[in-house]
mmCIF file of C-alpha atoms in Angstrom:
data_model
loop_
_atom_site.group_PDB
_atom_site.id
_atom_site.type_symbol
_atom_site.label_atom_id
_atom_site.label_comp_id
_atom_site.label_asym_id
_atom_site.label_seq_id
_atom_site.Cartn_x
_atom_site.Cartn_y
_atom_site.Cartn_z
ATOM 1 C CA UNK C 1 -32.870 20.350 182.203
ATOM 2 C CA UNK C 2 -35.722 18.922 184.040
ATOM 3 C CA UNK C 3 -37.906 16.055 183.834
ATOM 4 C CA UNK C 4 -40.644 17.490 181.658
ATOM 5 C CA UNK C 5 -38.262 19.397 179.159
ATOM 6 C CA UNK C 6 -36.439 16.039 178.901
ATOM 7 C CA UNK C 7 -39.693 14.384 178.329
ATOM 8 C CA UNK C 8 -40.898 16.847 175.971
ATOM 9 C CA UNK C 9 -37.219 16.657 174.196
ATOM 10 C CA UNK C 10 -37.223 13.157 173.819
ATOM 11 C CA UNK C 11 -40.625 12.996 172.276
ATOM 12 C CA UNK C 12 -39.534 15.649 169.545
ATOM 13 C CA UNK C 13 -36.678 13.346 168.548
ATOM 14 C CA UNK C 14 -39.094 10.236 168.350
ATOM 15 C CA UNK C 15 -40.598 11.919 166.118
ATOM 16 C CA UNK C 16 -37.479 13.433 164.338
ATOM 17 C CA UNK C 17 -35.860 10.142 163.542
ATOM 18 C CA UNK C 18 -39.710 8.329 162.455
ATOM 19 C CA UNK C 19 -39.376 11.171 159.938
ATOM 20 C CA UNK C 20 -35.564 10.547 158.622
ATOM 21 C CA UNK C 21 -35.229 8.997 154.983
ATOM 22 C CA UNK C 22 -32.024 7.013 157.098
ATOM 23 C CA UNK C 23 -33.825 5.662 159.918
ATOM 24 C CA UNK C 24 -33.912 1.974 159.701
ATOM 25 C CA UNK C 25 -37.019 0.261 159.409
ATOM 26 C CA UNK C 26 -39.286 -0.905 161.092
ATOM 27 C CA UNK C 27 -38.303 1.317 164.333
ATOM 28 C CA UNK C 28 -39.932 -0.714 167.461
ATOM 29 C CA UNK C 29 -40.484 0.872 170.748
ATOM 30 C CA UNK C 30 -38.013 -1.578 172.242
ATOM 31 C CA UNK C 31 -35.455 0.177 169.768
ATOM 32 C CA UNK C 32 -36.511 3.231 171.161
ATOM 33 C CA UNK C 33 -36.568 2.578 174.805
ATOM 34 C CA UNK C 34 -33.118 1.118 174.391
ATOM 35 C CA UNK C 35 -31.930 4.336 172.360
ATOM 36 C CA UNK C 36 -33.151 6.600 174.983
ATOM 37 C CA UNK C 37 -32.322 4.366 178.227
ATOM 38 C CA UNK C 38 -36.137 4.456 179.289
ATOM 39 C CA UNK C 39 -38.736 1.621 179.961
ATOM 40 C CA UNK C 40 -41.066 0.646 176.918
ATOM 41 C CA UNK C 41 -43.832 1.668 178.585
ATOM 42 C CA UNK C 42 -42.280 5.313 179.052
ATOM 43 C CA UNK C 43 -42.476 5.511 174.733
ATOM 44 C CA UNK C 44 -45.724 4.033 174.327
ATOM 45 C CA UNK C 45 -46.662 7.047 176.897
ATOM 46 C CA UNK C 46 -44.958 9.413 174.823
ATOM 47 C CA UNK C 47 -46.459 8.131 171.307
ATOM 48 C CA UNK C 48 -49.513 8.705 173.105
ATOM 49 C CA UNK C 49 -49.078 12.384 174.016
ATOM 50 C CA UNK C 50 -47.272 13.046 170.535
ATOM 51 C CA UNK C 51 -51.038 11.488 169.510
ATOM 52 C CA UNK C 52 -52.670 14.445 171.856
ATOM 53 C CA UNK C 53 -50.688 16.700 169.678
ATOM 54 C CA UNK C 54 -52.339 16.116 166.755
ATOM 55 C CA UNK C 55 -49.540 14.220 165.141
ATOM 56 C CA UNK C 56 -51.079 10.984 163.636
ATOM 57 C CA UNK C 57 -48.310 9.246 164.728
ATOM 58 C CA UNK C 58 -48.811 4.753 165.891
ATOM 59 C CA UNK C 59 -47.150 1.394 165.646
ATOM 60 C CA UNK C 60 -48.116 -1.675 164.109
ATOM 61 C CA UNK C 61 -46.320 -5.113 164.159
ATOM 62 C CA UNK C 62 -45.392 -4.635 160.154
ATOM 63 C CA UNK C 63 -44.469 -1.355 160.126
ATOM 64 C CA UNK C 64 -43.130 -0.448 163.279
ATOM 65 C CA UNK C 65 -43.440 3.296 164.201
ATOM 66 C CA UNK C 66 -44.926 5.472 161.619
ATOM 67 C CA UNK C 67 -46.838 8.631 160.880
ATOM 68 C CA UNK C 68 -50.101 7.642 158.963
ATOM 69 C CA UNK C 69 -50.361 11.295 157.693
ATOM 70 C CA UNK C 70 -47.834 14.347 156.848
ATOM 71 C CA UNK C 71 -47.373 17.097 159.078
ATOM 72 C CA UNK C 72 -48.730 20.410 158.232
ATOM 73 C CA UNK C 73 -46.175 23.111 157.627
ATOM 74 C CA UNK C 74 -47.344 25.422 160.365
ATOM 75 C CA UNK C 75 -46.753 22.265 162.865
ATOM 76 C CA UNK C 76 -42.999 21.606 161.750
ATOM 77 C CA UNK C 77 -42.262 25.472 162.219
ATOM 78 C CA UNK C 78 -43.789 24.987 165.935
ATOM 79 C CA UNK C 79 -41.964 22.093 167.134
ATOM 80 C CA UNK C 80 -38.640 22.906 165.392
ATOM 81 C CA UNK C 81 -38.791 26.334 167.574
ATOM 82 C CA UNK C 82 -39.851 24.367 170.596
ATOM 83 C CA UNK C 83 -36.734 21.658 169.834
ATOM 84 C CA UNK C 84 -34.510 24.507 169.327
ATOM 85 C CA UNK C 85 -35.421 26.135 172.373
ATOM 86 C CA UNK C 86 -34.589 22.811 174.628
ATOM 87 C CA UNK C 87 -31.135 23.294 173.238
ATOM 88 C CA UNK C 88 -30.417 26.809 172.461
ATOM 89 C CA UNK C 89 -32.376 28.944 174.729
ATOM 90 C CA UNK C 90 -30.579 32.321 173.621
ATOM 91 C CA UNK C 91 -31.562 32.476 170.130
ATOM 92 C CA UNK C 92 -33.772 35.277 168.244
ATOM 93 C CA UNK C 93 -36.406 33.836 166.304
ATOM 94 C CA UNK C 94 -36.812 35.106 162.425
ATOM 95 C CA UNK C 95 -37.803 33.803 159.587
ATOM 96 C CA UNK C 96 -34.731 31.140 159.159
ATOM 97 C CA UNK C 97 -36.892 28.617 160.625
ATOM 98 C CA UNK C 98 -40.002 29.178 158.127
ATOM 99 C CA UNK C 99 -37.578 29.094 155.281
ATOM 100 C CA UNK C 100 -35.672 26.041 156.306
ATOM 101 C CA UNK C 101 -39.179 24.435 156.585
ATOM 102 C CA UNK C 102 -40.254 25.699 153.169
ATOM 103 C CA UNK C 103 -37.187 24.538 151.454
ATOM 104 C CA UNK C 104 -36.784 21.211 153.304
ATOM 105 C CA UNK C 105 -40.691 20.165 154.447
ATOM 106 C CA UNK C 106 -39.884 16.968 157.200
ATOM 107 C CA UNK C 107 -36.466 16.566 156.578
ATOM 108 C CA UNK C 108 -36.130 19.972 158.356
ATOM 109 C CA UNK C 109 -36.802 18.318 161.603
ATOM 110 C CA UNK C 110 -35.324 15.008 160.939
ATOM 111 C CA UNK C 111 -32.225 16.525 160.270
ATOM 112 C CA UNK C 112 -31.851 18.913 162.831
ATOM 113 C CA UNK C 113 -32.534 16.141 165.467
ATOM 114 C CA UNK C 114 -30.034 13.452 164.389
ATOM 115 C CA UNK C 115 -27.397 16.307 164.245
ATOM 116 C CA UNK C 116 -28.395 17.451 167.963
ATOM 117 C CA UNK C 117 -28.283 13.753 168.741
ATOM 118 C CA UNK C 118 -24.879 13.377 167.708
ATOM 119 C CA UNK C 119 -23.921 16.583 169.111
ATOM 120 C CA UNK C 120 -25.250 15.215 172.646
ATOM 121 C CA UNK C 121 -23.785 11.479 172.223
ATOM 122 C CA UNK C 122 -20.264 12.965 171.381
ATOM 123 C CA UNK C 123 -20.606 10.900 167.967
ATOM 124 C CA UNK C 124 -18.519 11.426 164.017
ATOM 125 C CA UNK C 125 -21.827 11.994 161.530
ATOM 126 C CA UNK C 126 -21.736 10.954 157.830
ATOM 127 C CA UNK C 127 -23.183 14.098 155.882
ATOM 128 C CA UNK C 128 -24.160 14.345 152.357
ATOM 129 C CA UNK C 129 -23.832 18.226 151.012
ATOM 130 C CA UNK C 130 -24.971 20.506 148.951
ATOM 131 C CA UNK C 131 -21.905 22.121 148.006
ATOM 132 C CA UNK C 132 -22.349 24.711 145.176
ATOM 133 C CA UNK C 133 -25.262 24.787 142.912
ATOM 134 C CA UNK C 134 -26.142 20.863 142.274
ATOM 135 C CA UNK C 135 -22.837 19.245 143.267
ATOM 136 C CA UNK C 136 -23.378 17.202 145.972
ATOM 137 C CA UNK C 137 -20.399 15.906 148.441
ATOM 138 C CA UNK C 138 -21.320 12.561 149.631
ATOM 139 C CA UNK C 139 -19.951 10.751 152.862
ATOM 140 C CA UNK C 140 -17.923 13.672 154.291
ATOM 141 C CA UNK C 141 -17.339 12.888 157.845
ATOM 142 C CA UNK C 142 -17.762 15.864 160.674
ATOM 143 C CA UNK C 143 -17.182 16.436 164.472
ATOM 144 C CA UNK C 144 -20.730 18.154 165.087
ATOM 145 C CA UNK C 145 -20.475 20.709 168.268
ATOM 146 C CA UNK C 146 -23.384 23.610 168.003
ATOM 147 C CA UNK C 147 -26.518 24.212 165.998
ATOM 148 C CA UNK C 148 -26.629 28.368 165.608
ATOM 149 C CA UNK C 149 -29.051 30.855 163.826
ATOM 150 C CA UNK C 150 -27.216 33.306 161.685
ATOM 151 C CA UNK C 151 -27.865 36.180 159.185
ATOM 152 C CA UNK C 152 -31.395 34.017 158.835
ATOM 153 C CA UNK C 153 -30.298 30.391 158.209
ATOM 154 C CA UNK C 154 -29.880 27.616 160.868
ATOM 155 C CA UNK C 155 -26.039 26.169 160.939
ATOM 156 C CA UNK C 156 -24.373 23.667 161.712
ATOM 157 C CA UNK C 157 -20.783 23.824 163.417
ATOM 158 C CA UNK C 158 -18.590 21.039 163.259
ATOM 159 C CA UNK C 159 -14.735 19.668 163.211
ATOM 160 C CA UNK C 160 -13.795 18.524 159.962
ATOM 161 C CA UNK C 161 -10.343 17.483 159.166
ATOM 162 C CA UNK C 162 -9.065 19.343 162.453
ATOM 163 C CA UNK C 163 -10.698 22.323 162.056
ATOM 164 C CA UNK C 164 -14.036 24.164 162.509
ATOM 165 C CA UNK C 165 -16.371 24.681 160.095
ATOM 166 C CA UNK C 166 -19.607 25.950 159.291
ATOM 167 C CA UNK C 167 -22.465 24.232 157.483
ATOM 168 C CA UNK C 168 -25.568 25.434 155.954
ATOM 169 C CA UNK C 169 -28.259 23.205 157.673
ATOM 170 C CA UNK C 170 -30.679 23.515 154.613
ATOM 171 C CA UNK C 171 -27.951 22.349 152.276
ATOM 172 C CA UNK C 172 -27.432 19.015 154.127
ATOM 173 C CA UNK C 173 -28.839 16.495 152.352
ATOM 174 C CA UNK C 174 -28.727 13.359 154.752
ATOM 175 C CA UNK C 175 -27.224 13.052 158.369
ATOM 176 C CA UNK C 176 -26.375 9.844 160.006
ATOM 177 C CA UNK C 177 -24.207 8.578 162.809
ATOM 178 C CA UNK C 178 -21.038 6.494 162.169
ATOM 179 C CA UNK C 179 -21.475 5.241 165.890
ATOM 180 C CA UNK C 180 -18.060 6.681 166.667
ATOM 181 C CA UNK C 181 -17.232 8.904 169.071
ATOM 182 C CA UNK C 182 -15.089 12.273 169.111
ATOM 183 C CA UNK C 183 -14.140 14.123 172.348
ATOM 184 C CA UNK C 184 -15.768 17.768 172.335
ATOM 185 C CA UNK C 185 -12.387 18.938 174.953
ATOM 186 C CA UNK C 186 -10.442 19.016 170.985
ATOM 187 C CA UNK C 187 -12.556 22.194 170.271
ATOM 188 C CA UNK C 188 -12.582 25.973 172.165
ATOM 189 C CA UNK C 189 -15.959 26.495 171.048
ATOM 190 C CA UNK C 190 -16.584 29.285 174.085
ATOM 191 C CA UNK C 191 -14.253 31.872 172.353
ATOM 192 C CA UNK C 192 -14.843 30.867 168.780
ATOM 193 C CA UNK C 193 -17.270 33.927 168.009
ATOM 194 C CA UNK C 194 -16.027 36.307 170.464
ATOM 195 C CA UNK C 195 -14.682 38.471 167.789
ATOM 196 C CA UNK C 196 -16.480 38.070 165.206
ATOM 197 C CA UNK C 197 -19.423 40.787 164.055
ATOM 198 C CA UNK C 198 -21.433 38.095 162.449
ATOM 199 C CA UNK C 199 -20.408 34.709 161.580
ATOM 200 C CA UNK C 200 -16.536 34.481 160.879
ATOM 201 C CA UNK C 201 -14.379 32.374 161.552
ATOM 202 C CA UNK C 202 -11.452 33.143 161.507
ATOM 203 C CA UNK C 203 -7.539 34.122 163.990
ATOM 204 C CA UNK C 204 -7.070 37.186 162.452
ATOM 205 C CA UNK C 205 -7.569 40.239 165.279
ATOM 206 C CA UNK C 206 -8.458 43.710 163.399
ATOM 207 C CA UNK C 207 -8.649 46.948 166.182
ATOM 208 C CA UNK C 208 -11.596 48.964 164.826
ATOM 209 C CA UNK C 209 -12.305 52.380 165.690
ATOM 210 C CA UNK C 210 -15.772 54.415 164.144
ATOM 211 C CA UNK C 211 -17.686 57.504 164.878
ATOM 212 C CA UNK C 212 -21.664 57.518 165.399
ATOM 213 C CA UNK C 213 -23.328 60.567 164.732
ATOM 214 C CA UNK C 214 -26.255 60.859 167.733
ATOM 215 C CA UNK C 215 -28.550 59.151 165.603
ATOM 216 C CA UNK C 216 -27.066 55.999 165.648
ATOM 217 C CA UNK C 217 -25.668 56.640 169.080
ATOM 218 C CA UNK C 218 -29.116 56.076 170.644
ATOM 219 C CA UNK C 219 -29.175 52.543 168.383
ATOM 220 C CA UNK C 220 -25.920 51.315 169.314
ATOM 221 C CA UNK C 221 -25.574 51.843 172.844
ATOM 222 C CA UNK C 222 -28.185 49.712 174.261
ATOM 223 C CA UNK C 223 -26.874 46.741 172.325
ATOM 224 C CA UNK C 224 -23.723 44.358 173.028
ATOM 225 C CA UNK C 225 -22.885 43.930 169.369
ATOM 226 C CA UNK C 226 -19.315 42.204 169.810
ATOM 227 C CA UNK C 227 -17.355 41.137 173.026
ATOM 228 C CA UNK C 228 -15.356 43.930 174.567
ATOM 229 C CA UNK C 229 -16.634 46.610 172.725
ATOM 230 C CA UNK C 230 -15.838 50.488 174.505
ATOM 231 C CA UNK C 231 -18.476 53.065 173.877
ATOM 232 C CA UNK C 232 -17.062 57.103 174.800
ATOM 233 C CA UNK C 233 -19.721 59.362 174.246
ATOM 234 C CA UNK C 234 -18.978 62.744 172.886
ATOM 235 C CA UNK C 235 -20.291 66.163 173.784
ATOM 236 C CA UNK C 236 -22.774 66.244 170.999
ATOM 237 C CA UNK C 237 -24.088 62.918 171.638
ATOM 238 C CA UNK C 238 -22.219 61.019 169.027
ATOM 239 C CA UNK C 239 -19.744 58.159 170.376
ATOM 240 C CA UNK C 240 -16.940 56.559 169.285
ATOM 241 C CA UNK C 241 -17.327 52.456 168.960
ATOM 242 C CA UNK C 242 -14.100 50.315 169.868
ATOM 243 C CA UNK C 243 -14.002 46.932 169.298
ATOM 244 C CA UNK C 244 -12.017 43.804 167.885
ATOM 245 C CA UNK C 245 -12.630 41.817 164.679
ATOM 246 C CA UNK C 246 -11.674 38.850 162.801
ATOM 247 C CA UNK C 247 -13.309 40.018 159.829
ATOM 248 C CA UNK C 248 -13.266 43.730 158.315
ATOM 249 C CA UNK C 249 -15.534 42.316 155.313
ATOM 250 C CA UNK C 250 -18.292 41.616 157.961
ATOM 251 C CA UNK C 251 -17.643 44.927 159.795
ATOM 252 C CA UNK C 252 -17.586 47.093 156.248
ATOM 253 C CA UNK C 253 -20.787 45.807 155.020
ATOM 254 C CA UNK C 254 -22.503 46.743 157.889
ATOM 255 C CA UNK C 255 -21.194 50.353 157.733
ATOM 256 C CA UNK C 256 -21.929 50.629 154.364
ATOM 257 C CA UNK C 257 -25.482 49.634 155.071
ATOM 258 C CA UNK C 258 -25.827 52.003 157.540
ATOM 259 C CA UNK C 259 -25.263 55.032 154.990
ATOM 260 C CA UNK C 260 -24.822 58.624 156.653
ATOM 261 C CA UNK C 261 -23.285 59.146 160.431
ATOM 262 C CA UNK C 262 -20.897 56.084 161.161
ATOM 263 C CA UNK C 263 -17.900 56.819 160.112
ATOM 264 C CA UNK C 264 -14.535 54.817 159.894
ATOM 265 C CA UNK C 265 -11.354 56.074 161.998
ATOM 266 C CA UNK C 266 -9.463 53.118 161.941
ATOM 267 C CA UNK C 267 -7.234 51.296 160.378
ATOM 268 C CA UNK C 268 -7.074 52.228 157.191
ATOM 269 C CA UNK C 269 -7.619 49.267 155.661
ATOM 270 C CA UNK C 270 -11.401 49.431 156.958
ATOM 271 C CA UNK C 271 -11.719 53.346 155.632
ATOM 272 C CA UNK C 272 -10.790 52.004 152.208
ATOM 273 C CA UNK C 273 -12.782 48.875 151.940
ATOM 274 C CA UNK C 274 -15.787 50.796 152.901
ATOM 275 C CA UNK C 275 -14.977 53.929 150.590
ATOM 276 C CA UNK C 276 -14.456 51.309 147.851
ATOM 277 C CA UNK C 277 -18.059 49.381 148.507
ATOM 278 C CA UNK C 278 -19.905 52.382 148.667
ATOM 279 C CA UNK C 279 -18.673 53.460 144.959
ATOM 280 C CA UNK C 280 -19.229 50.214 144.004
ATOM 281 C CA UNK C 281 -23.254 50.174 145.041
ATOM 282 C CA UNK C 282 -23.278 53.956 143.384
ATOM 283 C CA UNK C 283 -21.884 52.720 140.327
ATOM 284 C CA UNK C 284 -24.971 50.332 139.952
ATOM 285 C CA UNK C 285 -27.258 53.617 139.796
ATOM 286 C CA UNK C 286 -25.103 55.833 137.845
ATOM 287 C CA UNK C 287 -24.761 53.172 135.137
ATOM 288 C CA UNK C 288 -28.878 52.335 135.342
ATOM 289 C CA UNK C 289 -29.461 56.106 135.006
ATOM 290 C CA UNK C 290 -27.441 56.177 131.639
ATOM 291 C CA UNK C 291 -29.187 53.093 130.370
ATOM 292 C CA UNK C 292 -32.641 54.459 131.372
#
């Protein structure tokens, strides 16, 4: 990374952790120059250019480091794609971020700082989670290795227990280090999503075989949609798609969404799943029709 990303990095996190409901207060720019390793002259610098920003951010003797006034929406959705960008330069920006602002307002950024924070220290973090509905799981402790953008929601994966897990960012409540430290060498994070289609995880290994009619040939083929795949193309400009999965439900729904021309060939497993989701969504207007 260089010197200006780091800069600019560190300056997001400032303000990340001023933001955090945790944080302990008052936050000094000695605590921050010893968090970050830098002179206190190098965070009275970058309080001034987070000033130039427009973010009405200062420090007093009572209250430490502070933002007088709230960021604006439109702000937090800017610097939580530049943050996220510093980290995770191979992402596609949707919508996921606008949402997790909408639903989450400051503790959008907060949160996904401390998390990257303890994903760069190597240290345990002490989440509080949304769960199902309202019930909230309080204190659960978690290994965090990668912040990832999936199926339009930011998440969180982490060790938990000995094994890897996923976590809905906009489901977790409060974040905060334990000051621990885990070793990152426990986890093959590399090859965790080489097979699967979306987001599962999972040690299952499915061989899938399906037929594109020419239509979705020329939609496919330019795109690497899963590690290894094998494309043949056919005479009439159809192909067949090889591939491994971990996760047929994944692989189904997206056939089934695709409607006419991509058809299953194997296993057979697949051919049923996808037969019996497809009767399934014409049940729901064959049943309407009657009603109506």
């Amino acid at each position: 990374m260089f010197d200006f990303q780091t800069k600019f990095k560190r300056q997001i996190e400032i303000l990340g952790i001023c933001l955090s409901d945790d944080a302990r207060r008052p936050i000094r720019i000695s605590d921050f120059a010893d968090f970050f390793g830098v002179e206190e002259l190098t965070i009275k610098r970058d309080l001034q250019d987070l000033r130039s920003y427009g973010i009405d951010i200062h420090s007093s003797k009572k209250e430490g480091i502070c933002l007088s006034s709230e960021l604006a929406k439109d702000k937090l959705v800017d610097i939580i794609l530049d943050y996220t960008s510093l980290n995770h330069n191979d992402y596609a920006l949707d919508k996921s971020t606008s949402l997790l602002v909408e639903k989450m307002g400051h503790n959008s950024l907060s949160i996904l700082v401390n998390i990257q924070l303890c994903i760069d220290r190597q240290e345990i973090a002490m989440i509080d989670y949304n769960k199902i509905g309202s019930e909230i799981e309080h204190n659960r402790e978690i290994e965090p290795l990668l912040i990832f953008q999936s199926d339009g929601s930011w998440r969180l994966l982490a060790g938990n227990d000995g094994k890897m897990k996923q976590y809905l960012i906009d489901k977790i409540i409060s974040i905060r280090s334990t000051g621990k430290n885990f070793s990152k060498d426990n986890y093959d994070v590399s090859d965790l999503f080489k097979y699967s289609w979306k987001t599962w995880l999972g040690q299952e290994k499915y061989n899938v075989k399906l037929w594109l009619s020419s239509f979705w040939a020329e939609r496919v083929k330019p795109r690497m949609l899963v590690a290894e795949q094998k494309i043949t193309r056919q005479d009439d400009g159809s192909i067949i798609f090889e591939c491994t999965v971990n996760s047929l439900n994944e692989i189904a729904g997206w056939i089934v969404s695709r409607g006419e021309g991509v058809k299953v060939l194997q296993p057979d497993e697949l051919k049923e799943m996808v037969i019996n989701l497809a009767k399934g969504t014409l049940r729901n207007y064959i049943e309407r029709k009657s009603i109506i």
